[in-house]
Every structure is written in C-alpha cells, then in structure tokens.
Short mmCIF file of C-alpha atoms in Angstrom, two decimals:
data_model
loop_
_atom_site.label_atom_id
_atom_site.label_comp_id
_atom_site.label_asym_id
_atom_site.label_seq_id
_atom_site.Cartn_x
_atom_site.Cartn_y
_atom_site.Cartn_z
CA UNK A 1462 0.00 0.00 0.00
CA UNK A 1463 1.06 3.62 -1.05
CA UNK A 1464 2.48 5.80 1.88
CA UNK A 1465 0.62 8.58 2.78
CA UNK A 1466 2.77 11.77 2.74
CA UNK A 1467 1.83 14.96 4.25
CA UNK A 1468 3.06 18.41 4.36
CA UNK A 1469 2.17 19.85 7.33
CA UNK A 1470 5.52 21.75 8.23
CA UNK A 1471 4.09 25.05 9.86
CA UNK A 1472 2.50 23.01 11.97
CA UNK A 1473 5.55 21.11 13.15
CA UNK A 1474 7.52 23.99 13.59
CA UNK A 1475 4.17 25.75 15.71
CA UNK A 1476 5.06 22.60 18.36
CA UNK A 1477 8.76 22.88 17.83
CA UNK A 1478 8.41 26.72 19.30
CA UNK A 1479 5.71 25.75 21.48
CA UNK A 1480 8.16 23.30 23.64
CA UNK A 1481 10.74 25.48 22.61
CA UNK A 1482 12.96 23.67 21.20
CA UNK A 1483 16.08 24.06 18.88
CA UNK A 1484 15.88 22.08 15.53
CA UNK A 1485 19.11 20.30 16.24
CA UNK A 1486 16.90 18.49 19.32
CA UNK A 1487 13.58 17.87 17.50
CA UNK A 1488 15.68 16.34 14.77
CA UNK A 1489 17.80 13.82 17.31
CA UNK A 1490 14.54 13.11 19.17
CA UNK A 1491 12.97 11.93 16.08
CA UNK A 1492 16.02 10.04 14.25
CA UNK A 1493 16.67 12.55 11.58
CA UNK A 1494 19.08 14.92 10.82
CA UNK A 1495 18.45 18.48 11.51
CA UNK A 1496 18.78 20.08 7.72
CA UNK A 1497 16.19 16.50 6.46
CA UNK A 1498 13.86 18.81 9.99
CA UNK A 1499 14.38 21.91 8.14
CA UNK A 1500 13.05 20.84 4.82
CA UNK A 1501 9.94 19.49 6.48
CA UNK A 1502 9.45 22.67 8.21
CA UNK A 1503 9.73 24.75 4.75
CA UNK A 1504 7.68 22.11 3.17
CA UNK A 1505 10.15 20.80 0.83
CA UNK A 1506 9.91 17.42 2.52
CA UNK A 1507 6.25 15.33 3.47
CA UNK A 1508 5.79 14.41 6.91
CA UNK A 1509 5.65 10.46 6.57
CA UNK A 1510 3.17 7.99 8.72
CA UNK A 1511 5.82 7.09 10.88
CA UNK A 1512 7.25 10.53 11.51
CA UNK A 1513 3.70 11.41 12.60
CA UNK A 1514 3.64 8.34 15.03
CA UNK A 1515 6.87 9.30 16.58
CA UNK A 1516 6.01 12.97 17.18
CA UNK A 1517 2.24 11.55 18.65
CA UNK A 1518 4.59 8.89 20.81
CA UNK A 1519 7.62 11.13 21.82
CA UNK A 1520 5.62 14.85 22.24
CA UNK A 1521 2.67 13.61 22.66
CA UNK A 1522 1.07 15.48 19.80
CA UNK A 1523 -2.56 15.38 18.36
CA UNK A 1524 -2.21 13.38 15.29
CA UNK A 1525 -5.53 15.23 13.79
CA UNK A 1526 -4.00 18.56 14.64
CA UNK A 1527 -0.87 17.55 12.52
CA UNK A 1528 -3.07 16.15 9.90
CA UNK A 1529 -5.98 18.46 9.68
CA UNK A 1530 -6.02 21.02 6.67
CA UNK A 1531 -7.05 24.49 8.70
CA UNK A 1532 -10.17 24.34 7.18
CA UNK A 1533 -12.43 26.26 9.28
CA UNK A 1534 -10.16 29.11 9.91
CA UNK A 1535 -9.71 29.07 6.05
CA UNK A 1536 -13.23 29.05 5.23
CA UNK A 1537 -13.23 32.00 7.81
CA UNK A 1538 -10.56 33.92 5.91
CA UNK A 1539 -12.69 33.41 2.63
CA UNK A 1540 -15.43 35.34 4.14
CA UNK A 1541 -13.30 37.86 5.15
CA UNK A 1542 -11.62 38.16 1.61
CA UNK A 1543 -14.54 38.23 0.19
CA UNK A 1544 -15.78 41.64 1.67
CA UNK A 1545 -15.65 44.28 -1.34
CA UNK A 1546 -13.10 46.50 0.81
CA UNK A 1547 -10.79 43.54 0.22
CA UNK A 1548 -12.01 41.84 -3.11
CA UNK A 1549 -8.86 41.07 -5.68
CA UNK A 1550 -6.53 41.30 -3.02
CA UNK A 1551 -5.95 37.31 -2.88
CA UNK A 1552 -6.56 35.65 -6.22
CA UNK A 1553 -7.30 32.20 -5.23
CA UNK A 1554 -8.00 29.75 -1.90
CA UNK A 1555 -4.27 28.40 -1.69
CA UNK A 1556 -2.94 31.38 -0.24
CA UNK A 1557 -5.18 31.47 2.62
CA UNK A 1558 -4.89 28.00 3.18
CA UNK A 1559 -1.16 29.09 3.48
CA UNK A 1560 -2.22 31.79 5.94
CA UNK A 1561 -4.35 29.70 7.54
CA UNK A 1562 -1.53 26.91 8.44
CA UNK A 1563 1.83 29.01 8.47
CA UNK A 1564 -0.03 31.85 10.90
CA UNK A 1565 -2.53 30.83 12.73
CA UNK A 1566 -3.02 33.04 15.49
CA UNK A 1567 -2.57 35.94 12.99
CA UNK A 1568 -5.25 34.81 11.12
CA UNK A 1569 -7.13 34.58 14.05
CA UNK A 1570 -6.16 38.14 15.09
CA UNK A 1571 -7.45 39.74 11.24
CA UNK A 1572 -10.62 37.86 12.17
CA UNK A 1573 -11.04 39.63 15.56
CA UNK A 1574 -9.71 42.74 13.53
CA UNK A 1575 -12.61 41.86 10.46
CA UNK A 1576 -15.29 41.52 13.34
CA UNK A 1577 -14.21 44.39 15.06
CA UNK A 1578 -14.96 46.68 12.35
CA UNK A 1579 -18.17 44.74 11.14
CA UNK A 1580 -19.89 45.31 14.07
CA UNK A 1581 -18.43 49.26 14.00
CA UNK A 1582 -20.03 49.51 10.41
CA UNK A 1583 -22.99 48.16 11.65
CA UNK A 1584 -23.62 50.62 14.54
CA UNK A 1585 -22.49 53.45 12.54
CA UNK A 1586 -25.12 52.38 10.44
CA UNK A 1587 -27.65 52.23 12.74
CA UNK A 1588 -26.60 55.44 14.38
CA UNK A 1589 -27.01 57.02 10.92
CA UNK A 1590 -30.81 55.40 10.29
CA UNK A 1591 -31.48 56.99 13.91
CA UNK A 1592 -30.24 60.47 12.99
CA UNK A 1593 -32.23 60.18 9.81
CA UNK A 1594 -35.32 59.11 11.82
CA UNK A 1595 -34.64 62.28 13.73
CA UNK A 1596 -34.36 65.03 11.20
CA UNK A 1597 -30.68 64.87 10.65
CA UNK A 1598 -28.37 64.54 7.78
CA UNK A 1599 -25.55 62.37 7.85
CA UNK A 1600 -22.79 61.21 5.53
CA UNK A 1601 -22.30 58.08 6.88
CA UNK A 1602 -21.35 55.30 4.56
CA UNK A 1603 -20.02 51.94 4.59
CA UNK A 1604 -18.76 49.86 0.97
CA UNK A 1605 -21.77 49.95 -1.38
CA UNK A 1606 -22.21 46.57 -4.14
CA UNK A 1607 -22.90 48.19 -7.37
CA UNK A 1608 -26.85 46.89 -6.13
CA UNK A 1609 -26.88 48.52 -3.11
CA UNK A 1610 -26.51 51.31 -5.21
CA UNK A 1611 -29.35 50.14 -7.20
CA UNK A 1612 -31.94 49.25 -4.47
CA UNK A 1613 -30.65 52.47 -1.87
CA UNK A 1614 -31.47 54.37 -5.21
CA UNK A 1615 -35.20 52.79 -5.67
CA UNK A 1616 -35.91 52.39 -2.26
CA UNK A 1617 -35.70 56.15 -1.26
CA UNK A 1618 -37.86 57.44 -4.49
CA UNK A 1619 -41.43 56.49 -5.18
CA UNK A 1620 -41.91 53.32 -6.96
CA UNK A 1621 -43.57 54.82 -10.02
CA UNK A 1622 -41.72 55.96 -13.43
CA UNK A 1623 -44.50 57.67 -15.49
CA UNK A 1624 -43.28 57.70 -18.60
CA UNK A 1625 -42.90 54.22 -18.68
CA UNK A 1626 -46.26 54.00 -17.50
CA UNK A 1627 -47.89 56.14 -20.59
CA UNK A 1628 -45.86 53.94 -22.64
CA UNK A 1629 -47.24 50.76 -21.78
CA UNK A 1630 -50.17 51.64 -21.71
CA UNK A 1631 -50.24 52.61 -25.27
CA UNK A 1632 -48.33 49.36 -26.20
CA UNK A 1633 -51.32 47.67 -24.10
CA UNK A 1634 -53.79 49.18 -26.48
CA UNK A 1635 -51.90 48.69 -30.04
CA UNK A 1636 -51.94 44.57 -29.04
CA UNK A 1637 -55.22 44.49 -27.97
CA UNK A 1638 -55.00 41.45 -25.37
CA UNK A 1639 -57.57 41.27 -24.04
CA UNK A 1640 -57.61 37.61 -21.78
CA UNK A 1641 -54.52 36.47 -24.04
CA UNK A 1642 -51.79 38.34 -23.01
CA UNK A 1643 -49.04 35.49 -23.12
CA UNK A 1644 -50.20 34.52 -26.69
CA UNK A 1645 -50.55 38.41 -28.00
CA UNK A 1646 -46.89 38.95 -26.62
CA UNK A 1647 -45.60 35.67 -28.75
CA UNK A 1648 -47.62 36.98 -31.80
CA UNK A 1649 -45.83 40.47 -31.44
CA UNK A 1650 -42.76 38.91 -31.24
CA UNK A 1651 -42.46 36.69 -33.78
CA UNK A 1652 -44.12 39.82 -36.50
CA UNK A 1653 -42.03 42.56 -35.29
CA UNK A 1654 -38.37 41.46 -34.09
CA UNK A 1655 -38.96 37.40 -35.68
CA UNK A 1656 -38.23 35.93 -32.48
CA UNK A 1657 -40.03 32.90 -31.78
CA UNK A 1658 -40.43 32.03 -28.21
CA UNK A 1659 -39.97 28.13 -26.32
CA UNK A 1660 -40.05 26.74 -22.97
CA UNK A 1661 -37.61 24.30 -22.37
CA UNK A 1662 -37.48 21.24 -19.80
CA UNK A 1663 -35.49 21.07 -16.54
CA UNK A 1664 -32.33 19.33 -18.25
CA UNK A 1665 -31.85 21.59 -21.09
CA UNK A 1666 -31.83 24.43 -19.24
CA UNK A 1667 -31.22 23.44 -15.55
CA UNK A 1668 -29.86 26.82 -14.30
CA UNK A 1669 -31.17 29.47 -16.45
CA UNK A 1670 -34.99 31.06 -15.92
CA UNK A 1671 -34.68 32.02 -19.68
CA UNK A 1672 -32.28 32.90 -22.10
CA UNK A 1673 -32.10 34.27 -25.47
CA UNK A 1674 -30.14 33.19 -28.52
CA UNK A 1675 -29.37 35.82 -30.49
CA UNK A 1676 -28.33 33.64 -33.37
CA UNK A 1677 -31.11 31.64 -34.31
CA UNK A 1678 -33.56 34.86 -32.38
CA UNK A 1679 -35.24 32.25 -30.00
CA UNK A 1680 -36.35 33.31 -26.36
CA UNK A 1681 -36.04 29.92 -24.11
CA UNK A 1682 -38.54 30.04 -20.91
CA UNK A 1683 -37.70 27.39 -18.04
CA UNK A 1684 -40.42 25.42 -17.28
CA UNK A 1685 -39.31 25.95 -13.64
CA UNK A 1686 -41.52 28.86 -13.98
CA UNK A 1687 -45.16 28.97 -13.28
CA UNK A 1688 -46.88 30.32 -15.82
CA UNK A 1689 -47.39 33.68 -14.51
CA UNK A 1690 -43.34 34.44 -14.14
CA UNK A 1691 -43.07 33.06 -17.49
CA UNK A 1692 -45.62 35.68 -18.92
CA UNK A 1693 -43.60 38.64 -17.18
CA UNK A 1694 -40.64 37.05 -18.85
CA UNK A 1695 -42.17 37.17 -22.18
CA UNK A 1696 -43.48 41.45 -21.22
CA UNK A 1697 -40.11 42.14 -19.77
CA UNK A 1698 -38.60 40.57 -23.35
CA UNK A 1699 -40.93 43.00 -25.14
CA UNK A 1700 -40.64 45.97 -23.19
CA UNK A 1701 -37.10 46.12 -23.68
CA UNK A 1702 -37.83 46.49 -27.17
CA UNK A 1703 -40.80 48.22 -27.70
CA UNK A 1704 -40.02 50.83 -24.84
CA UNK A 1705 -36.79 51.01 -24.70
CA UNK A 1706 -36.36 54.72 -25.24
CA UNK A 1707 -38.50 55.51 -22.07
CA UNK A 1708 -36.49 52.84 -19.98
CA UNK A 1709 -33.31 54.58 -20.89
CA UNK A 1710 -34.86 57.73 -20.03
CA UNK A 1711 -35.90 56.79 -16.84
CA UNK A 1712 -32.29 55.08 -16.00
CA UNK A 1713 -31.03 58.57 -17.17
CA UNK A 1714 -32.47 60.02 -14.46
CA UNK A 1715 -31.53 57.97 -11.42
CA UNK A 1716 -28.17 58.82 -12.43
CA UNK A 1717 -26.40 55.87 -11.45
CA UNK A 1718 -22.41 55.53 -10.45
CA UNK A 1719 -21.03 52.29 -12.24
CA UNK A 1720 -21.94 51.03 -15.81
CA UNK A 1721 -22.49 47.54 -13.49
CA UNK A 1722 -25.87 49.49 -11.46
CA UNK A 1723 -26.92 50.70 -14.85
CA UNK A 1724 -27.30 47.46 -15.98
CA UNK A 1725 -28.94 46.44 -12.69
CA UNK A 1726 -31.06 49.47 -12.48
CA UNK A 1727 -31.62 48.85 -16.57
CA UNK A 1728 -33.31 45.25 -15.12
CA UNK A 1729 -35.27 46.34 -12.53
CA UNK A 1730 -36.85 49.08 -15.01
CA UNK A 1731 -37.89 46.16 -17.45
CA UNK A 1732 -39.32 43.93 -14.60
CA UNK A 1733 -41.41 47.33 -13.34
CA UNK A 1734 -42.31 48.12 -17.43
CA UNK A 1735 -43.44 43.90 -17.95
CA UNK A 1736 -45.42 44.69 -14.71
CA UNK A 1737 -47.04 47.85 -16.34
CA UNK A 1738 -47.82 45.90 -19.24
CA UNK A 1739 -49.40 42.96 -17.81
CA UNK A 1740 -51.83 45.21 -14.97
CA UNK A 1741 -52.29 48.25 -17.66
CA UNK A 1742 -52.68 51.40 -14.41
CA UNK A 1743 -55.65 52.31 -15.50
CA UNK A 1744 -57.49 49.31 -15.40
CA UNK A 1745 -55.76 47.79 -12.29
CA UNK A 1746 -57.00 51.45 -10.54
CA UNK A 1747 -59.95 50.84 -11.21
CA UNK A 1748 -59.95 47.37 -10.80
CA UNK A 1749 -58.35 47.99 -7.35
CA UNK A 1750 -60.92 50.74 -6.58
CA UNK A 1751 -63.86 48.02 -6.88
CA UNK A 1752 -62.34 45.31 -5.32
CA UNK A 1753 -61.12 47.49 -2.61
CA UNK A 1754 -57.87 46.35 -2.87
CA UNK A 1755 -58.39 42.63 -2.58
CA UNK A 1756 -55.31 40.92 -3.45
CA UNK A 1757 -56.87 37.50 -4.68
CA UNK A 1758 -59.62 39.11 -6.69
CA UNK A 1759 -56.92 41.60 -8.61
CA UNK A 1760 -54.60 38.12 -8.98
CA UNK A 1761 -57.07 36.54 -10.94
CA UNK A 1762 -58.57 39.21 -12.44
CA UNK A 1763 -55.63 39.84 -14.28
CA UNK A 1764 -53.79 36.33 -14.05
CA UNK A 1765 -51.00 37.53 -12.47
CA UNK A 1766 -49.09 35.96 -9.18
CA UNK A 1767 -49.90 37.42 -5.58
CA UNK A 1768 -46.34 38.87 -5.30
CA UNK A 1769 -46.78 40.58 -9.38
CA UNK A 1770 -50.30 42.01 -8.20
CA UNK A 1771 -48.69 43.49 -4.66
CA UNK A 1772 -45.47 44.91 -6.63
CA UNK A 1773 -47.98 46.65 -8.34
CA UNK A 1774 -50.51 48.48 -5.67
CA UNK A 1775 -46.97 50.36 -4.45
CA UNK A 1776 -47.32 51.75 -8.11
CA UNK A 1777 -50.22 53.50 -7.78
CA UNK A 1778 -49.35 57.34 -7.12
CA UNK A 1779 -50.09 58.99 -10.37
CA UNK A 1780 -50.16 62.38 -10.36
CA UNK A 1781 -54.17 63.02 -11.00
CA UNK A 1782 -55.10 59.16 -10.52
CA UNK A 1783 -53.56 57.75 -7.35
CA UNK A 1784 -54.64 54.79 -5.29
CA UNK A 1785 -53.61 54.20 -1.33
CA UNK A 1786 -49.84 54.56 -0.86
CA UNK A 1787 -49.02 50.82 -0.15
CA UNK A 1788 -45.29 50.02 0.69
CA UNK A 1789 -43.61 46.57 -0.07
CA UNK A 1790 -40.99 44.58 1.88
CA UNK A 1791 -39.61 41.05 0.92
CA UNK A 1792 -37.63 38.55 2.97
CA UNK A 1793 -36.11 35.03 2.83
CA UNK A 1794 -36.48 32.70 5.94
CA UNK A 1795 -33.06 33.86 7.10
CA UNK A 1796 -34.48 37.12 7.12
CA UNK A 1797 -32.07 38.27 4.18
CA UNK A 1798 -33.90 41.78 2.85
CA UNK A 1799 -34.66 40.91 -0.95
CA UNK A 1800 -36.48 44.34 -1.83
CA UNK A 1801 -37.84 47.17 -0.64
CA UNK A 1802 -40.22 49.95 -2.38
CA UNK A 1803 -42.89 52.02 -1.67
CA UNK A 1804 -45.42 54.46 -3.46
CA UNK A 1805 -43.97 57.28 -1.43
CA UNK A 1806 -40.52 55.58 -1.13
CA UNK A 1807 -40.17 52.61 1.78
CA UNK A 1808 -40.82 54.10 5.24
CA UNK A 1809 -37.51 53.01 6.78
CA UNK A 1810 -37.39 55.67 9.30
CA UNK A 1811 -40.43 55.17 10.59
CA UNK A 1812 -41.31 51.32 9.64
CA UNK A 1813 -38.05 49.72 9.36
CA UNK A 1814 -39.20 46.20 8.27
CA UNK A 1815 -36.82 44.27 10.39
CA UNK A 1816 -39.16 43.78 14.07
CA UNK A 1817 -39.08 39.97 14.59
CA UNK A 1818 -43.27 40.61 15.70
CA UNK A 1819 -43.79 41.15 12.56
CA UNK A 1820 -45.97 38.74 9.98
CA UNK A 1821 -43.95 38.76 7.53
CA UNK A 1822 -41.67 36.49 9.88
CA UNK A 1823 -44.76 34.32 10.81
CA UNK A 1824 -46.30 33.82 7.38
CA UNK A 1825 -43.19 31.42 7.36
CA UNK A 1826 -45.44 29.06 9.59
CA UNK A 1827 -48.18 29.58 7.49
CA UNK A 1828 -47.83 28.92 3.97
CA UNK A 1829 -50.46 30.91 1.53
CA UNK A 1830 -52.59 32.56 3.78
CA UNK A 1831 -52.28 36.28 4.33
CA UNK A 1832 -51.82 37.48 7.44
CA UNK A 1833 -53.70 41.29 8.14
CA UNK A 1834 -52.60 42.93 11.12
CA UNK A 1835 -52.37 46.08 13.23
CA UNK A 1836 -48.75 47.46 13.42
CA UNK A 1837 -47.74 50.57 16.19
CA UNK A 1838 -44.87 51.41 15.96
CA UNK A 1839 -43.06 53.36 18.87
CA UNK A 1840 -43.83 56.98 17.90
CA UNK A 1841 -47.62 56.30 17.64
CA UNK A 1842 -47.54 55.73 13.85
CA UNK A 1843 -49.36 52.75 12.96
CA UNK A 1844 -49.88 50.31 9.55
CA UNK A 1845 -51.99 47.86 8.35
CA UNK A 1846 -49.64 45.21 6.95
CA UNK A 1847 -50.57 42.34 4.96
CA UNK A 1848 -48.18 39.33 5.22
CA UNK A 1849 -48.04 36.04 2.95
CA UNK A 1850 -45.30 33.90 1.70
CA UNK A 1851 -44.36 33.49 -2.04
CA UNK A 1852 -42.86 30.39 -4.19
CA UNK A 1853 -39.88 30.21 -6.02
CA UNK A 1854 -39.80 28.38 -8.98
CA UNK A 1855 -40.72 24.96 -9.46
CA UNK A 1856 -38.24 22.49 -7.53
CA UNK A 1857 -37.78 18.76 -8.24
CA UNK A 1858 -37.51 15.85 -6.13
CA UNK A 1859 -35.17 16.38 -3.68
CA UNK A 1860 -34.70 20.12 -4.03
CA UNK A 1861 -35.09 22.19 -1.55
CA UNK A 1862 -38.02 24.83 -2.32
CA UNK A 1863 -37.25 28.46 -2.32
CA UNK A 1864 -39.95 30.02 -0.48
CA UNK A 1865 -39.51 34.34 0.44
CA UNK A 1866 -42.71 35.94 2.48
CA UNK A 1867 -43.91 39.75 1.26
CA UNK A 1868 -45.30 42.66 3.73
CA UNK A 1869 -47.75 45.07 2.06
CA UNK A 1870 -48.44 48.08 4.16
CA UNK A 1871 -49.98 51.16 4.09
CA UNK A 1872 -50.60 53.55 6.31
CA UNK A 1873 -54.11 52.67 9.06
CA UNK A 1874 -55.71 55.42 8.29
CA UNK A 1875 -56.34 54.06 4.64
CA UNK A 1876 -57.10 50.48 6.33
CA UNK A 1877 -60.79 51.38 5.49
CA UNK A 1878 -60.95 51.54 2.41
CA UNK A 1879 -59.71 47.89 1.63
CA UNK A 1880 -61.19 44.55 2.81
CA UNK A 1881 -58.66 43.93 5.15
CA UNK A 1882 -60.09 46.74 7.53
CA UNK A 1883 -62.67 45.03 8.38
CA UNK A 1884 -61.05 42.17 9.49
CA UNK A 1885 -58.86 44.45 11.75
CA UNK A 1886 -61.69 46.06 13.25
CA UNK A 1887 -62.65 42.73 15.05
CA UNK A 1888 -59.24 42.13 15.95
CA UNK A 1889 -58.51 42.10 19.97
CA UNK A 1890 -54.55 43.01 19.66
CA UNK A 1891 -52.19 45.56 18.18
CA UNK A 1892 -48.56 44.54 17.18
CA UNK A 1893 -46.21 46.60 19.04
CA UNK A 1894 -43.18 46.44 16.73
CA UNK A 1895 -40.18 49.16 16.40
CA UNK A 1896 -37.97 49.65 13.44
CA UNK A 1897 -35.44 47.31 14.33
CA UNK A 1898 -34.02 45.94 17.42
CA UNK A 1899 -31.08 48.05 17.88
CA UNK A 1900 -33.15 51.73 17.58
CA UNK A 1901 -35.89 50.34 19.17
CA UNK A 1902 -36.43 50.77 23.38
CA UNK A 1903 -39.65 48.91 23.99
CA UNK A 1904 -39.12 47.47 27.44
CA UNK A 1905 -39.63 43.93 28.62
CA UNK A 1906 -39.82 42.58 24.78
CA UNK A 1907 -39.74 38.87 24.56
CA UNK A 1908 -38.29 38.97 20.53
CA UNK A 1909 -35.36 41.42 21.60
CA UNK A 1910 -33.07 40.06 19.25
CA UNK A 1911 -30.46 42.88 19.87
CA UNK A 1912 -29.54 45.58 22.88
CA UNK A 1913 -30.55 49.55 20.78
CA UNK A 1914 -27.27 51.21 20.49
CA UNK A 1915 -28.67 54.12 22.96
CA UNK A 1916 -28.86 52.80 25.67
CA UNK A 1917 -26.57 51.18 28.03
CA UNK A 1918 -27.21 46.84 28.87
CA UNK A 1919 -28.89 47.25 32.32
CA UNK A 1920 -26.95 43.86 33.83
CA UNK A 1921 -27.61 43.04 37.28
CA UNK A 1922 -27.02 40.25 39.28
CA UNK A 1923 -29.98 40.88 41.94
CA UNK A 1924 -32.48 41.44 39.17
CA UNK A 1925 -33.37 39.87 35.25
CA UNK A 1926 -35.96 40.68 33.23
CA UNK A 1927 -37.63 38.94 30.45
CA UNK A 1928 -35.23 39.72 27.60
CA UNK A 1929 -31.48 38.84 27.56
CA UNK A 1930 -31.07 42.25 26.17
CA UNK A 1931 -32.32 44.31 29.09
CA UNK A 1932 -30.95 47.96 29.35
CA UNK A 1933 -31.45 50.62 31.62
#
C-alpha cells in the first residue's frame, strides 16, 4: 500500500516553538538529521506515517492537529476576503490556506480585527438610520455593491416611473390582449423582431430562468416557472424592445455611479415596465378601486401571481389618478432583505421592516394565507400590513423549495378603504413592533433580538428581566 505523505511543516515547527525547542533536538529526538527537519518545516519534505507516530509517541502530539487542513479558519478567511473593501486582493484559496496553516493566530487576530470593524459599520449604520429618523443629515457610509446602489437608489424614491407608465399603456392598447396576453406577446414577437419564443425542460436548461439566442432569435422560458413568471418574462422581453427609449430615459435620471448598477437598475426598469404591461394602471385602478384592494380578486382578475399584483398596488401614485400609498418589503427565511419599495418611497425611518413581531416572519409558519394585522410602531404611527409567503420556482424531487414571504403596508388610516379593515376592526390586539431591534427601546420585549445602540445593557445580578437584552 502507497504511503501517505503529508506536508504539514508550519504546523511542526508551531510545536517545535511551542516546547521550545532548537531544531538540532527535534531532529535527534525523532532520528533525523536536523537540515532533512528543516526541509519538512519549509515544506520541501512530506511528513511520513511514521514521523507522525513518533512525534504523537515522543511529544505527545494530536495526530488530527498535525493532519488536519485548517479548514475552518480558512473558510473563515474566505469570508473575510470576500468583503468588497478587500475583493482582488488574494486571487485564489491556496494562499489562505497558506495563511491559515503558516499563521494561525494571525489569522485569528485579522478575524477579531474583520469583526471588530463589522460590528463598527454596523452601529455606525444604525446610528445614521437613527439620525435620519430624527431630522438629521448624515454622511455616513459603509462599501456599497454596485446593487446597493441600485436598491438604496429605488428604495428612497417612489416606486412609479410615469413615462414608462404612458408607454405601456399605449403598447397595451396597439396589441389588444384582451384575456390572451401570453399569446398576443408571442404573436408580437415573432411579427415585429422574428423571435419565436420556447419553454424548455429542466435538463436543457437546468440553471437558467430564460435565455435568449441571439443567433437563431429564440427566447427559451424554463419550465421551472409557473406560468405567470413566465408571462412577465415574455413582457419584460418586449418591453425592452418596444419601450426602450422611455427605460433609458428613466435610468437617465436615477443617475447611477457604475456602468455595473446601470445594468442592474436597466433590469429592474424592465421587470417594473413587464409589470405595467401585464396590470395596464388604468385598469388595475380601477380594478383595485372596486375590489377594494383585494389581493386575490386583482390576482385573478388579471392572471397575475400574488407577489406581481402586490409589486404593483406600491405603483399606484399617479399624479391626478392615485390609489392608497401601499409600501412593499420582501424577505427570505433567514431574514435576508430581498427588496424594498414604496409608493412614497419605503418608510424606513419610521417602519423599518426588520421587528421579529412582525408577519412577515410568521407567514413562514403559514404557507399561503395572508396574514392582516395592526402594526404601532413606537412613535404612535401605525400600519396595516398584509403578510403572505411566495414560491420560487418549481423544484424537483429532492430540491429544496425556495420560499420568500412579502409585507404590504400602508398607512391605518387608509385600512378602510380595503377589505382587510374590516377584518382588523374585530381584531382584539395591536402589534407593538419598532424599526429594528437596535433603535428600538420597547421594554420587557420577549423577541429582543439585539440591545438599541442608545442605551446602556442594564446587567444586574440581583435582578433579570424577560429579555437577555435588558438595558437601563
């Protein structure tokens, strides 16, 4: 049987220094000659089977420490190379393996360094969110991803762009859909730009939620998708071409930094324009007006999904035909922010989004059903919010499903004129959520996930109260 060799010489030398010892006395210890010790040290020599036994049998060394790899303070490094304020600086994984084993404890000491200034980003942060909540301006400002650019950029405007709007809803009229909006979208393609459209099974395109070939001017659809995403799919295809001038006009304005958030923000303005196109505004108004804002009606009035149909109500704010200012906040289970809009811009100073009370969190427990409730937040402001989880696409056997949960919300005092006011006028208990954990200072909260940076942790060894995150 094949030896195994392994170099592991930074670690021999680590127990070398630890008993400190000169290589001339490792190397008699173990039989070998000292300069034979020095190329195992540097690597340039394997650490045989029965080297390893004699170090385990004469130092009494851990043979897995000898043998391991360094992997979880490597796969700790990664993370911490893989911050933007650091990203190119190490080209691949071998030299942080190399870090890992050679230097150990000054890995360990970049990670306290990393965490350190982490957690100081993250309370500058929230120091900044509370000065905003207050009135003042601050400049604070940690690395920004070309799409935090993006969605910082969408997120403080409102969520409407109207001359995309008039344009779709001319292109609306000139196809004439009426109930057939999927097959009037194929028709228009194949006439006007020859592309012929094609959904594709799971193993052709296992990855990919479409993709077009620009050579033989095919669109491919996954069937992954349910047939609603693949219809926005098909409108975001032709809005790209049929309004393209107003999309670029609208990306004009938001004036973004990087080529890379233009593209982004170029995206997001075709998934908002397919969304125009498939709920034309002035029908879904009125639609929305009638149904008083009934999600599930407007879904299958217009054959749309629940999350398409909620995207759209924070749309509504046209200048001389506006419906109730709705807001729109989506989350994974891990509680990972996916998007954020609003009609009037998202409320972050005074909603937040990220209370653990919140039923957004809890429509995790309930699959498909919306949850309506009655949100107060700290100041006295207070929502209706309208929580329900959302499916990814279609998994197979075995997969794990991708499942993300949506909060509506709009402000109570327009509760009334939905359907979902009634049920809250029957209800027996009002949320009491805050914006986030650390700018919040509800006392004696049992979902205190986090002490609020203003105030002090109220420790005592004669007293605890219901949170682990009391303060004084």
């Amino acid at each position: 049987m094949a030896e195994r060799k392994i170099f592991a010489g930074p670690r021999v030398r680590r127990v070398r220094l630890g008993l400190g010892l000169t290589q001339t006395a490792m190397a008699e210890a173990l039989g070998i000659s000292p300069s034979y010790l020095n190329l195992i040290e540097r690597n340039q020599r394997p650490l045989t089977v029965q080297l390893l036994l004699k170090l385990a049998s004469v130092y009494k060394v851990d043979l897995d420490a000898l043998q391991g790899e360094g992997g979880g303070l490597a796969s700790q490094l990664r993370e911490v190379f893989a911050d933007p304020l650091l990203a190119g600086e190490i080209p691949g994984d071998q030299e942080i393996i190399e870090v890992a084993e050679a230097a150990p404890n000054a890995a360990l000491g970049m990670m306290k360094l990393y965490r350190a200034y982490r957690e100081q980003a993250a309370r500058l942060s929230d120091l900044s969110d509370l000065l905003a909540r207050e009135g003042h301006e601050t400049s604070i400002a940690g690395t920004r991803l070309p799409i935090d650019e993006v969605r910082e950029t969408l997120e403080r405007r409102p969520n409407f762009f109207a001359r995309i709007e008039d344009a779709a809803e001319a292109f609306a009229a000139r196809l004439g859909t009426g109930d057939e909006l999927p097959g009037a979208l194929k028709a228009w393609l194949k006439s006007e730009h020859g592309i012929v459209v094609r959904t594709l099974p799971v193993h052709a395109m296992p990855n990919l939620r479409r993709r077009y070939d620009r050579h033989s001017m095919r669109l491919f659809l996954s069937e992954r998708l349910s047939p609603f995403d693949r219809t926005r799919e098909l409108a975001m295809e032709a809005a790209l071409l049929a309004l393209g001038q107003e999309i670029a006009a609208e990306l004009d304005e938001l004036s973004f930094s990087t080529n890379e958030a233009r593209r982004i923000g170029r995206f997001e303005l075709a998934r908002y324009a397919a969304h125009a196109l498939m709920m034309p505004y002035g029908a879904f108004l009125a639609a929305a007006h009638r149904a008083r804002y009934d999600l599930e009606v407007l879904r299958s009035r217009f054959e749309v999904s629940f999350e398409q149909a909620a995207n759209r109500l924070t749309t509504l704010v046209r200048m001389d035909a506006g419906g109730i200012p709705f807001f729109l906040l989506e989350l994974d289970h891990a509680g990972n922010v996916i998007r954020r809009a609003g009609a009037q811009g998202f409320p972050q100073a005074r909603f937040g989004g990220l209370c653990p009370k919140l039923g957004i969190h809890s429509a995790f427990a309930q699959p498909g059903q919306i949850l309506a409730d009655r949100v107060e937040m700290p100041d006295g402001s207070a929502f209706l919010t309208l929580s329900r989880t959302l499916e990814g696409p279609q998994a197979g056997f075995g997969e794990r499903i991708r499942r993300t949960a949506v909060l509506l919300g709009c402000d109570l005092s327009s509760a009334g004129d939905t359907v979902y006011g009634e049920a809250l006028s029957g209800a027996t208990g009002t949320v009491l959520a805050g914006t986030a954990c650390r700018l919040c200072e509800r006392q004696g909260c049992l979902s205190r996930a986090e002490p609020p940076v203003t105030r002090p942790l109220g420790l005592d060894e004669m007293v605890t109260g219901l949170s682990a995150f009391d303060f004084q």
